[in-house]
XYZ file of C-alpha atoms in Angstrom:
268
model
C 73.960 192.317 69.180
C 77.714 193.499 69.431
C 78.984 197.074 69.624
C 82.659 197.327 69.244
C 83.071 193.657 70.125
C 80.952 194.080 73.305
C 77.383 192.886 74.175
C 75.392 192.367 77.283
C 75.227 188.540 77.472
C 72.341 188.366 80.040
C 71.489 189.308 83.626
C 73.245 187.841 86.807
C 71.993 186.856 90.150
C 74.369 185.963 93.030
C 72.400 183.562 95.185
C 75.308 182.529 97.725
C 78.973 182.759 98.286
C 81.952 180.456 97.786
C 82.546 177.005 99.361
C 86.217 177.569 99.765
C 85.363 180.828 101.708
C 82.610 178.788 103.574
C 79.859 181.227 102.596
C 78.152 179.076 99.880
C 74.548 178.110 101.017
C 74.371 174.271 101.591
C 71.740 171.993 102.751
C 74.196 170.069 105.003
C 76.823 171.726 107.444
C 80.392 172.403 106.560
C 83.000 169.735 107.757
C 84.718 172.475 109.702
C 82.706 175.542 110.399
C 84.421 178.973 110.250
C 85.507 180.689 113.324
C 82.671 181.831 115.359
C 80.054 179.494 113.832
C 78.830 176.195 115.424
C 78.680 172.680 113.889
C 75.280 173.370 112.398
C 76.524 176.178 110.024
C 75.914 175.675 106.374
C 76.266 179.036 104.817
C 73.520 181.440 103.880
C 71.621 182.916 101.038
C 72.645 186.332 99.427
C 68.861 187.386 98.611
C 65.561 187.134 100.100
C 63.221 184.440 98.498
C 60.926 187.352 97.452
C 63.884 188.956 95.591
C 64.906 185.883 93.780
C 61.310 185.247 92.694
C 60.797 188.694 91.430
C 64.166 188.823 89.546
C 63.590 185.428 87.898
C 59.947 186.424 86.866
C 61.359 189.652 85.527
C 64.007 187.730 83.363
C 61.488 185.170 81.859
C 58.713 187.781 81.417
C 61.335 189.819 79.312
C 63.092 186.827 77.761
C 66.467 187.671 79.160
C 69.072 184.974 79.683
C 69.672 184.378 83.295
C 72.887 183.322 84.895
C 72.969 182.676 88.570
C 75.900 182.367 90.867
C 74.848 179.256 92.778
C 77.648 177.331 94.425
C 75.779 175.429 97.162
C 73.149 172.733 96.599
C 70.557 174.873 98.597
C 71.210 177.889 96.246
C 70.673 175.452 93.260
C 67.630 174.220 94.886
C 66.301 177.812 95.166
C 67.188 178.711 91.574
C 65.589 175.635 90.083
C 62.323 176.089 92.111
C 61.808 179.616 90.717
C 62.725 178.774 87.279
C 60.085 176.134 87.344
C 57.512 178.600 88.555
C 58.575 181.188 86.056
C 58.150 178.668 83.244
C 54.624 178.074 84.379
C 53.709 181.733 84.253
C 55.645 183.085 81.339
C 56.826 180.060 79.113
C 60.220 180.964 77.397
C 61.284 177.446 76.548
C 64.725 178.453 75.017
C 65.701 180.309 78.251
C 69.204 178.779 78.578
C 69.408 179.797 82.218
C 72.794 178.972 83.576
C 74.021 177.565 86.887
C 77.317 179.476 87.378
C 79.838 177.332 89.315
C 77.435 174.663 90.715
C 80.261 173.109 92.775
C 78.077 171.430 95.374
C 75.202 170.228 92.970
C 73.836 167.015 94.416
C 73.302 163.957 92.194
C 69.587 163.971 92.898
C 69.335 167.535 91.322
C 70.843 166.552 87.965
C 67.705 165.311 86.424
C 65.566 168.290 87.349
C 68.380 170.545 85.858
C 68.025 168.588 82.667
C 64.281 168.555 82.632
C 64.149 172.393 83.067
C 66.709 172.831 80.162
C 69.078 174.685 82.418
C 72.587 174.881 81.568
C 75.935 174.559 83.934
C 78.950 176.654 83.738
C 81.063 174.360 86.134
C 84.127 175.448 88.013
C 85.933 172.140 87.499
C 89.445 173.778 87.956
C 88.563 173.997 91.666
C 89.631 170.390 91.854
C 93.137 171.601 91.300
C 93.228 175.024 93.114
C 91.115 174.056 96.174
C 90.339 170.333 96.001
C 92.544 169.403 99.014
C 90.903 172.265 100.991
C 87.248 171.065 99.925
C 88.198 167.453 100.962
C 89.908 168.272 104.334
C 88.109 171.401 105.575
C 85.097 172.414 103.601
C 82.897 169.509 102.509
C 84.790 166.182 103.434
C 84.247 162.920 101.797
C 82.098 162.062 99.861
C 80.851 165.490 99.033
C 84.295 166.898 98.096
C 84.817 164.014 95.417
C 81.472 165.304 93.845
C 82.355 169.044 93.432
C 81.632 170.185 89.785
C 80.236 166.804 88.702
C 80.864 167.299 84.989
C 80.649 163.562 83.941
C 77.271 163.176 85.388
C 75.919 166.572 83.908
C 77.210 165.615 80.565
C 75.677 162.203 80.688
C 72.355 163.647 81.531
C 72.436 165.800 78.322
C 72.941 169.029 79.973
C 75.042 171.692 78.099
C 78.247 172.174 80.225
C 81.044 174.765 80.103
C 84.036 174.911 82.405
C 85.530 178.319 83.425
C 88.197 180.088 85.602
C 86.189 182.819 87.238
C 88.990 185.205 86.462
C 90.431 187.073 88.417
C 89.880 184.492 91.211
C 92.440 182.235 89.305
C 94.510 183.042 86.078
C 92.498 182.650 82.774
C 94.484 179.755 81.613
C 92.163 177.693 79.289
C 94.604 174.788 79.082
C 94.650 174.630 82.941
C 91.016 174.420 82.894
C 90.711 171.766 80.303
C 93.506 169.664 82.277
C 91.495 170.049 85.423
C 88.287 169.092 83.835
C 89.853 166.108 82.281
C 92.046 164.884 85.226
C 90.621 166.245 88.536
C 94.075 166.295 90.067
C 94.624 168.261 93.217
C 97.765 170.236 94.004
C 98.764 167.285 96.361
C 98.407 164.873 93.420
C 95.071 163.324 94.424
C 92.592 162.463 91.877
C 89.396 164.005 93.371
C 86.261 162.045 92.070
C 87.904 160.107 89.212
C 84.318 159.062 88.057
C 83.611 162.613 87.288
C 86.422 163.192 84.837
C 85.675 164.060 81.165
C 87.582 163.141 77.987
C 89.997 165.501 76.644
C 87.627 165.996 73.622
C 84.657 166.850 76.052
C 86.794 169.337 77.921
C 87.657 170.996 74.647
C 83.906 171.282 73.855
C 83.286 173.136 77.074
C 85.475 175.774 75.968
C 84.291 175.959 72.249
C 81.062 174.339 70.776
C 79.231 174.200 74.032
C 80.299 177.626 75.090
C 79.196 179.213 72.023
C 75.596 177.380 72.517
C 75.461 178.424 76.156
C 75.608 182.131 75.150
C 73.457 182.041 72.072
C 76.335 182.269 69.726
C 76.401 178.813 68.088
C 75.527 180.318 64.547
C 78.916 182.181 64.314
C 81.325 180.828 66.907
C 82.379 177.547 68.615
C 83.405 175.414 65.670
C 85.701 175.578 62.558
C 83.098 176.142 59.984
C 82.748 178.196 56.799
C 80.917 181.307 57.609
C 81.733 181.497 61.259
C 84.378 183.721 62.812
C 87.793 182.643 62.283
C 88.830 182.556 65.938
C 91.131 179.915 67.168
C 94.521 179.020 68.551
C 97.454 176.693 67.299
C 98.970 174.678 69.922
C 102.290 173.038 70.362
C 100.901 169.683 71.212
C 97.560 167.755 70.420
C 95.508 167.621 73.594
C 93.675 164.610 72.182
C 96.925 162.597 71.640
C 99.149 163.733 74.551
C 99.117 162.071 78.002
C 96.100 163.750 79.576
C 98.187 164.404 82.659
C 100.399 166.666 80.600
C 97.526 168.819 79.085
C 98.604 171.659 81.347
C 102.083 171.739 79.754
C 100.701 172.544 76.213
C 101.625 175.994 74.907
C 99.803 178.445 72.609
C 101.739 178.909 69.529
C 99.580 181.389 67.656
C 96.377 183.001 68.226
C 93.981 184.018 65.337
C 91.252 186.495 65.807
C 88.777 187.053 63.020
C 91.268 185.634 60.434
C 94.091 187.900 61.770
C 97.123 186.768 63.800
C 97.048 188.647 67.079
C 99.623 186.580 68.911
C 102.662 184.575 68.075
C 104.896 182.768 70.498
C 108.641 183.689 70.469
C 111.508 182.872 72.798
C 110.701 185.585 75.184
C 107.162 184.342 75.883
């Protein structure tokens, strides 16, 4: 429950690092290893297997939501393995455990994610900020084209959100929606066009699906009588504008619990 607009949403585990920093835990080596590492270098786990097993079991035993920073596919493998084991011992069907980032999810992992009722908070905006770096230095082709595979996750029936990981990048929701829809890198390359979403699906990752991911679908996520009146008014319709121009849309007004808390003027 909330106290002064704040609540603890769950518990977080950090199982590995970042692919752009070449510390994410992968099953295959990096395209270009960092200085001082050989060609077999594939990152590393942050925790011992014993710690991961104990933490996951503790969360499921107490029915806490579990959100795990898992960028690399080896970290995802570990997370899914211990969730499966915890489900055998403790149940907790509506656990809504979340893979946070999941940039290097493999295609063969997606069905297991769906089967375990695991959710995904994807870092699709990485296609814009670091897509070229992933392609040319971190992962290479074809792994780079498959980073944050939102299309395949959605098609498998998995609840997906898309985030900024602020303060790593600015908390610009329209830039996130743009990147999730278009997957255009800063050099102008479309990185993995088959993993693009529709603009409507990208909006859902910020609204209805986000509310569900954090057990708040009863009072957030859609414009529905009885839910919180939290929404923005935009100067252009993201469902009708050229998708490549979504990032140019501006927020005109922000409404929080039925009250205007922001209004655009000439200075902003």
